[in-house]
PDB file of C-alpha atoms in Angstrom:
ATOM      1  CA  UNK A  19     -33.381 -13.265   2.014  1.00  0.00           C
ATOM      2  CA  UNK A  20     -32.954 -11.521   5.382  1.00  0.00           C
ATOM      3  CA  UNK A  21     -29.247 -12.287   5.782  1.00  0.00           C
ATOM      4  CA  UNK A  22     -28.064 -10.035   2.942  1.00  0.00           C
ATOM      5  CA  UNK A  23     -28.985  -6.632   4.505  1.00  0.00           C
ATOM      6  CA  UNK A  24     -27.810  -7.775   7.954  1.00  0.00           C
ATOM      7  CA  UNK A  25     -24.479  -8.839   6.516  1.00  0.00           C
ATOM      8  CA  UNK A  26     -24.174  -5.523   4.683  1.00  0.00           C
ATOM      9  CA  UNK A  27     -24.864  -3.596   7.897  1.00  0.00           C
ATOM     10  CA  UNK A  28     -22.283  -5.687   9.754  1.00  0.00           C
ATOM     11  CA  UNK A  29     -19.735  -5.083   7.009  1.00  0.00           C
ATOM     12  CA  UNK A  30     -20.505  -1.356   7.024  1.00  0.00           C
ATOM     13  CA  UNK A  31     -20.029  -1.257  10.798  1.00  0.00           C
ATOM     14  CA  UNK A  32     -16.626  -2.966  10.514  1.00  0.00           C
ATOM     15  CA  UNK A  33     -15.580  -0.589   7.730  1.00  0.00           C
ATOM     16  CA  UNK A  34     -16.743   2.478   9.703  1.00  0.00           C
ATOM     17  CA  UNK A  35     -14.860   1.302  12.791  1.00  0.00           C
ATOM     18  CA  UNK A  36     -11.702   0.848  10.695  1.00  0.00           C
ATOM     19  CA  UNK A  37     -12.065   4.386   9.273  1.00  0.00           C
ATOM     20  CA  UNK A  38     -12.553   5.860  12.750  1.00  0.00           C
ATOM     21  CA  UNK A  39      -9.501   4.020  14.139  1.00  0.00           C
ATOM     22  CA  UNK A  40      -7.367   5.056  11.154  1.00  0.00           C
ATOM     23  CA  UNK A  41      -8.424   8.697  11.587  1.00  0.00           C
ATOM     24  CA  UNK A  42      -7.733   8.544  15.330  1.00  0.00           C
ATOM     25  CA  UNK A  43      -4.300   7.011  14.721  1.00  0.00           C
ATOM     26  CA  UNK A  44      -3.392   9.741  12.225  1.00  0.00           C
ATOM     27  CA  UNK A  45      -4.570  12.462  14.602  1.00  0.00           C
ATOM     28  CA  UNK A  46      -2.790  11.014  17.654  1.00  0.00           C
ATOM     29  CA  UNK A  47       0.481  10.867  15.723  1.00  0.00           C
ATOM     30  CA  UNK A  48       0.113  14.305  14.100  1.00  0.00           C
ATOM     31  CA  UNK A  49      -1.428  16.292  16.984  1.00  0.00           C
ATOM     32  CA  UNK A  50      -0.624  14.193  20.026  1.00  0.00           C
ATOM     33  CA  UNK A  51      -3.177  12.594  22.312  1.00  0.00           C
ATOM     34  CA  UNK A  52      -4.060  15.835  24.121  1.00  0.00           C
ATOM     35  CA  UNK A  53      -4.347  17.776  20.848  1.00  0.00           C
ATOM     36  CA  UNK A  54      -6.720  15.255  19.304  1.00  0.00           C
ATOM     37  CA  UNK A  55     -10.465  15.822  19.558  1.00  0.00           C
ATOM     38  CA  UNK A  56     -13.344  13.475  18.896  1.00  0.00           C
ATOM     39  CA  UNK A  57     -14.767  16.139  16.585  1.00  0.00           C
ATOM     40  CA  UNK A  58     -11.501  16.185  14.590  1.00  0.00           C
ATOM     41  CA  UNK A  59     -11.492  12.389  14.333  1.00  0.00           C
ATOM     42  CA  UNK A  60     -15.091  12.473  13.117  1.00  0.00           C
ATOM     43  CA  UNK A  61     -14.290  15.071  10.453  1.00  0.00           C
ATOM     44  CA  UNK A  62     -11.268  13.099   9.213  1.00  0.00           C
ATOM     45  CA  UNK A  63     -13.213   9.816   9.130  1.00  0.00           C
ATOM     46  CA  UNK A  64     -16.234  11.437   7.477  1.00  0.00           C
ATOM     47  CA  UNK A  65     -18.631  10.351  10.221  1.00  0.00           C
ATOM     48  CA  UNK A  66     -20.577  11.996  13.028  1.00  0.00           C
ATOM     49  CA  UNK A  67     -19.227  12.595  16.522  1.00  0.00           C
ATOM     50  CA  UNK A  68     -21.823  10.096  17.747  1.00  0.00           C
ATOM     51  CA  UNK A  69     -20.431   7.450  15.405  1.00  0.00           C
ATOM     52  CA  UNK A  70     -16.928   8.029  16.769  1.00  0.00           C
ATOM     53  CA  UNK A  71     -18.236   7.755  20.330  1.00  0.00           C
ATOM     54  CA  UNK A  72     -20.006   4.539  19.311  1.00  0.00           C
ATOM     55  CA  UNK A  73     -16.550   3.134  18.574  1.00  0.00           C
ATOM     56  CA  UNK A  74     -15.131   4.641  21.766  1.00  0.00           C
ATOM     57  CA  UNK A  75     -13.826   7.688  23.571  1.00  0.00           C
ATOM     58  CA  UNK A  76     -10.220   8.792  22.991  1.00  0.00           C
ATOM     59  CA  UNK A  77      -8.873   6.348  25.601  1.00  0.00           C
ATOM     60  CA  UNK A  78     -10.748   3.406  24.081  1.00  0.00           C
ATOM     61  CA  UNK A  79      -9.657   4.402  20.580  1.00  0.00           C
ATOM     62  CA  UNK A  80      -5.989   4.461  21.600  1.00  0.00           C
ATOM     63  CA  UNK A  81      -6.251   1.027  23.209  1.00  0.00           C
ATOM     64  CA  UNK A  82      -8.065  -0.372  20.158  1.00  0.00           C
ATOM     65  CA  UNK A  83      -5.404   1.002  17.795  1.00  0.00           C
ATOM     66  CA  UNK A  84      -2.573  -0.590  19.774  1.00  0.00           C
ATOM     67  CA  UNK A  85      -4.452  -3.864  20.293  1.00  0.00           C
ATOM     68  CA  UNK A  86      -5.235  -4.204  16.595  1.00  0.00           C
ATOM     69  CA  UNK A  87      -1.651  -3.472  15.607  1.00  0.00           C
ATOM     70  CA  UNK A  88      -0.346  -6.081  18.064  1.00  0.00           C
ATOM     71  CA  UNK A  89      -2.949  -8.601  16.853  1.00  0.00           C
ATOM     72  CA  UNK A  90      -1.809  -8.049  13.249  1.00  0.00           C
ATOM     73  CA  UNK A  91       1.816  -8.782  14.202  1.00  0.00           C
ATOM     74  CA  UNK A  92       0.757 -12.000  15.932  1.00  0.00           C
ATOM     75  CA  UNK A  93      -1.389 -13.008  12.942  1.00  0.00           C
ATOM     76  CA  UNK A  94       1.627 -12.748  10.629  1.00  0.00           C
ATOM     77  CA  UNK A  95       3.681 -15.129  12.752  1.00  0.00           C
ATOM     78  CA  UNK A  96       3.662 -18.884  12.294  1.00  0.00           C
ATOM     79  CA  UNK A  97       3.046 -19.770  15.931  1.00  0.00           C
ATOM     80  CA  UNK A  98       2.016 -23.416  15.641  1.00  0.00           C
ATOM     81  CA  UNK A  99       5.238 -24.777  14.243  1.00  0.00           C
ATOM     82  CA  UNK A 100       7.666 -26.537  16.524  1.00  0.00           C
ATOM     83  CA  UNK A 101      11.240 -25.359  16.557  1.00  0.00           C
ATOM     84  CA  UNK A 102      14.406 -27.409  16.285  1.00  0.00           C
ATOM     85  CA  UNK A 103      16.531 -27.579  19.431  1.00  0.00           C
ATOM     86  CA  UNK A 104      18.083 -24.209  20.228  1.00  0.00           C
ATOM     87  CA  UNK A 105      21.265 -23.310  22.032  1.00  0.00           C
ATOM     88  CA  UNK A 106      21.239 -20.537  24.605  1.00  0.00           C
ATOM     89  CA  UNK A 107      22.595 -17.829  22.313  1.00  0.00           C
ATOM     90  CA  UNK A 108      20.106 -18.655  19.546  1.00  0.00           C
ATOM     91  CA  UNK A 109      17.253 -18.733  22.077  1.00  0.00           C
ATOM     92  CA  UNK A 110      18.262 -15.271  23.311  1.00  0.00           C
ATOM     93  CA  UNK A 111      18.259 -13.918  19.748  1.00  0.00           C
ATOM     94  CA  UNK A 112      14.832 -15.445  19.043  1.00  0.00           C
ATOM     95  CA  UNK A 113      13.301 -14.203  22.307  1.00  0.00           C
ATOM     96  CA  UNK A 114      14.579 -10.660  21.756  1.00  0.00           C
ATOM     97  CA  UNK A 115      13.423 -10.842  18.132  1.00  0.00           C
ATOM     98  CA  UNK A 116       9.951 -11.876  19.272  1.00  0.00           C
ATOM     99  CA  UNK A 117       9.420  -8.594  21.108  1.00  0.00           C
ATOM    100  CA  UNK A 118      11.436  -6.378  18.761  1.00  0.00           C
ATOM    101  CA  UNK A 119       8.452  -5.218  16.629  1.00  0.00           C
ATOM    102  CA  UNK A 120       6.514  -4.240  19.760  1.00  0.00           C
ATOM    103  CA  UNK A 121       9.449  -2.410  21.322  1.00  0.00           C
ATOM    104  CA  UNK A 122      10.052  -0.536  18.062  1.00  0.00           C
ATOM    105  CA  UNK A 123       6.374   0.411  17.864  1.00  0.00           C
ATOM    106  CA  UNK A 124       6.227   1.744  21.422  1.00  0.00           C
ATOM    107  CA  UNK A 125       9.556   3.541  21.105  1.00  0.00           C
ATOM    108  CA  UNK A 126       8.516   5.282  17.871  1.00  0.00           C
ATOM    109  CA  UNK A 127       6.359   7.804  19.745  1.00  0.00           C
ATOM    110  CA  UNK A 128       7.291   8.225  23.402  1.00  0.00           C
ATOM    111  CA  UNK A 129       4.482  10.671  24.162  1.00  0.00           C
ATOM    112  CA  UNK A 130       1.844   8.355  22.732  1.00  0.00           C
ATOM    113  CA  UNK A 131       3.348   5.399  24.616  1.00  0.00           C
ATOM    114  CA  UNK A 132       3.102   7.358  27.861  1.00  0.00           C
ATOM    115  CA  UNK A 133      -0.532   8.176  27.098  1.00  0.00           C
ATOM    116  CA  UNK A 134      -1.220   4.504  26.407  1.00  0.00           C
ATOM    117  CA  UNK A 135       0.332   3.547  29.745  1.00  0.00           C
ATOM    118  CA  UNK A 136      -1.708   6.263  31.490  1.00  0.00           C
ATOM    119  CA  UNK A 137      -4.930   5.039  29.857  1.00  0.00           C
ATOM    120  CA  UNK A 138      -4.209   1.513  31.060  1.00  0.00           C
ATOM    121  CA  UNK A 139      -3.363   2.790  34.553  1.00  0.00           C
ATOM    122  CA  UNK A 140      -6.697   4.603  34.761  1.00  0.00           C
ATOM    123  CA  UNK A 141      -8.329   1.199  34.434  1.00  0.00           C
ATOM    124  CA  UNK A 142     -11.489   2.304  32.619  1.00  0.00           C
ATOM    125  CA  UNK A 143     -10.780   0.329  29.464  1.00  0.00           C
ATOM    126  CA  UNK A 144      -9.598  -3.235  29.049  1.00  0.00           C
ATOM    127  CA  UNK A 145      -6.765  -4.003  26.652  1.00  0.00           C
ATOM    128  CA  UNK A 146      -6.342  -7.257  24.769  1.00  0.00           C
ATOM    129  CA  UNK A 147      -2.612  -6.808  25.415  1.00  0.00           C
ATOM    130  CA  UNK A 148      -3.209  -8.341  28.839  1.00  0.00           C
ATOM    131  CA  UNK A 149      -5.725 -10.911  27.596  1.00  0.00           C
ATOM    132  CA  UNK A 150      -5.544 -13.056  24.488  1.00  0.00           C
ATOM    133  CA  UNK A 151      -2.668 -11.068  22.954  1.00  0.00           C
ATOM    134  CA  UNK A 152      -0.624 -11.495  26.115  1.00  0.00           C
ATOM    135  CA  UNK A 153      -1.386 -15.213  26.009  1.00  0.00           C
ATOM    136  CA  UNK A 154      -0.135 -15.378  22.416  1.00  0.00           C
ATOM    137  CA  UNK A 155       3.133 -13.662  23.324  1.00  0.00           C
ATOM    138  CA  UNK A 156       3.611 -15.975  26.295  1.00  0.00           C
ATOM    139  CA  UNK A 157       2.998 -18.957  23.988  1.00  0.00           C
ATOM    140  CA  UNK A 158       5.670 -17.621  21.596  1.00  0.00           C
ATOM    141  CA  UNK A 159       8.104 -17.350  24.509  1.00  0.00           C
ATOM    142  CA  UNK A 160       7.172 -20.827  25.754  1.00  0.00           C
ATOM    143  CA  UNK A 161       7.756 -22.387  22.334  1.00  0.00           C
ATOM    144  CA  UNK A 162      11.268 -20.894  22.135  1.00  0.00           C
ATOM    145  CA  UNK A 163      12.088 -21.814  25.722  1.00  0.00           C
ATOM    146  CA  UNK A 164      10.893 -25.387  25.124  1.00  0.00           C
ATOM    147  CA  UNK A 165      13.172 -25.633  22.066  1.00  0.00           C
ATOM    148  CA  UNK A 166      16.012 -24.358  24.268  1.00  0.00           C
ATOM    149  CA  UNK A 167      15.391 -27.251  26.666  1.00  0.00           C
ATOM    150  CA  UNK A 168      14.039 -25.220  29.588  1.00  0.00           C
ATOM    151  CA  UNK A 169      12.673 -27.449  32.369  1.00  0.00           C
ATOM    152  CA  UNK A 170       9.471 -25.395  32.806  1.00  0.00           C
ATOM    153  CA  UNK A 171       8.922 -23.357  29.614  1.00  0.00           C
ATOM    154  CA  UNK A 172       5.377 -22.323  30.604  1.00  0.00           C
ATOM    155  CA  UNK A 173       6.405 -20.675  33.871  1.00  0.00           C
ATOM    156  CA  UNK A 174       9.507 -19.222  32.220  1.00  0.00           C
ATOM    157  CA  UNK A 175       7.394 -17.765  29.385  1.00  0.00           C
ATOM    158  CA  UNK A 176       4.998 -16.138  31.845  1.00  0.00           C
ATOM    159  CA  UNK A 177       7.906 -14.715  33.832  1.00  0.00           C
ATOM    160  CA  UNK A 178       9.529 -13.276  30.721  1.00  0.00           C
ATOM    161  CA  UNK A 179       6.210 -11.761  29.633  1.00  0.00           C
ATOM    162  CA  UNK A 180       5.862  -9.811  32.878  1.00  0.00           C
ATOM    163  CA  UNK A 181       9.506  -8.704  32.760  1.00  0.00           C
ATOM    164  CA  UNK A 182       8.911  -7.455  29.209  1.00  0.00           C
ATOM    165  CA  UNK A 183       5.703  -5.583  30.162  1.00  0.00           C
ATOM    166  CA  UNK A 184       7.450  -4.005  33.151  1.00  0.00           C
ATOM    167  CA  UNK A 185      10.344  -2.848  30.987  1.00  0.00           C
ATOM    168  CA  UNK A 186       7.958  -1.381  28.398  1.00  0.00           C
ATOM    169  CA  UNK A 187       6.140   0.621  31.058  1.00  0.00           C
ATOM    170  CA  UNK A 188       9.388   1.730  32.698  1.00  0.00           C
ATOM    171  CA  UNK A 189      10.695   2.903  29.333  1.00  0.00           C
ATOM    172  CA  UNK A 190       7.480   4.670  28.305  1.00  0.00           C
ATOM    173  CA  UNK A 191       7.359   6.387  31.691  1.00  0.00           C
ATOM    174  CA  UNK A 192      10.915   7.632  31.293  1.00  0.00           C
ATOM    175  CA  UNK A 193      12.249   5.683  34.287  1.00  0.00           C
ATOM    176  CA  UNK A 194      14.570   3.651  32.083  1.00  0.00           C
ATOM    177  CA  UNK A 195      16.404   4.518  28.875  1.00  0.00           C
ATOM    178  CA  UNK A 196      15.654   2.333  25.853  1.00  0.00           C
ATOM    179  CA  UNK A 197      19.207   1.012  25.667  1.00  0.00           C
ATOM    180  CA  UNK A 198      19.147   0.093  29.347  1.00  0.00           C
ATOM    181  CA  UNK A 199      15.781  -1.632  28.908  1.00  0.00           C
ATOM    182  CA  UNK A 200      17.191  -3.741  26.063  1.00  0.00           C
ATOM    183  CA  UNK A 201      20.128  -4.743  28.275  1.00  0.00           C
ATOM    184  CA  UNK A 202      17.787  -5.602  31.166  1.00  0.00           C
ATOM    185  CA  UNK A 203      15.668  -7.757  28.870  1.00  0.00           C
ATOM    186  CA  UNK A 204      18.711  -9.764  27.773  1.00  0.00           C
ATOM    187  CA  UNK A 205      19.818 -10.069  31.425  1.00  0.00           C
ATOM    188  CA  UNK A 206      16.372 -11.394  32.353  1.00  0.00           C
ATOM    189  CA  UNK A 207      16.405 -13.883  29.477  1.00  0.00           C
ATOM    190  CA  UNK A 208      19.823 -15.162  30.547  1.00  0.00           C
ATOM    191  CA  UNK A 209      18.582 -15.592  34.126  1.00  0.00           C
ATOM    192  CA  UNK A 210      15.421 -17.352  32.953  1.00  0.00           C
ATOM    193  CA  UNK A 211      17.409 -19.690  30.705  1.00  0.00           C
ATOM    194  CA  UNK A 212      19.795 -20.434  33.550  1.00  0.00           C
ATOM    195  CA  UNK A 213      22.945 -22.467  33.276  1.00  0.00           C
ATOM    196  CA  UNK A 214      21.122 -25.623  32.214  1.00  0.00           C
ATOM    197  CA  UNK A 215      20.712 -24.484  28.611  1.00  0.00           C
ATOM    198  CA  UNK A 216      23.763 -25.149  26.415  1.00  0.00           C
ATOM    199  CA  UNK A 217      25.311 -22.287  24.477  1.00  0.00           C
TER     200      UNK A 217
END
């Protein structure tokens, strides 16, 4: 009796949040982060400014958009399955392929990637990228490294995760060209795999 309206309110809140995030994403990509206003997001989403702020300020909205996109990529992957034994070259291809959607996403809009990095550096908002989503990516790395016969796939997966994050930030900040970052990632993978993994 009482659960029906509560459930409807909860569903409405989820739907409103999704509309606000979609409107913010469209505005960030069309107008840039600096050119986007909370008022403009509210108008596009068909909600009040207060409703937008209930979801978050511009910084929080950007983090939520990226986090939800990353979470969707992870959700599409079959992460629980074990892999057959992998040679070094196949492990390299799989490890690079694991991060390829994220690299493509961040490279698609350099200005927005820089804003995302700046928001994270300000430290006011927490990103799932460094929480449960980071754990999922490390687990993906670990699974591949285990199949490649690495002696300590957990430590190797964590190491590769931090190399990858560092390269993303260096690329978004303009300190490293995308092509150079891709080469550095492969170099790091080769070092992490070491000579003990057969080709």
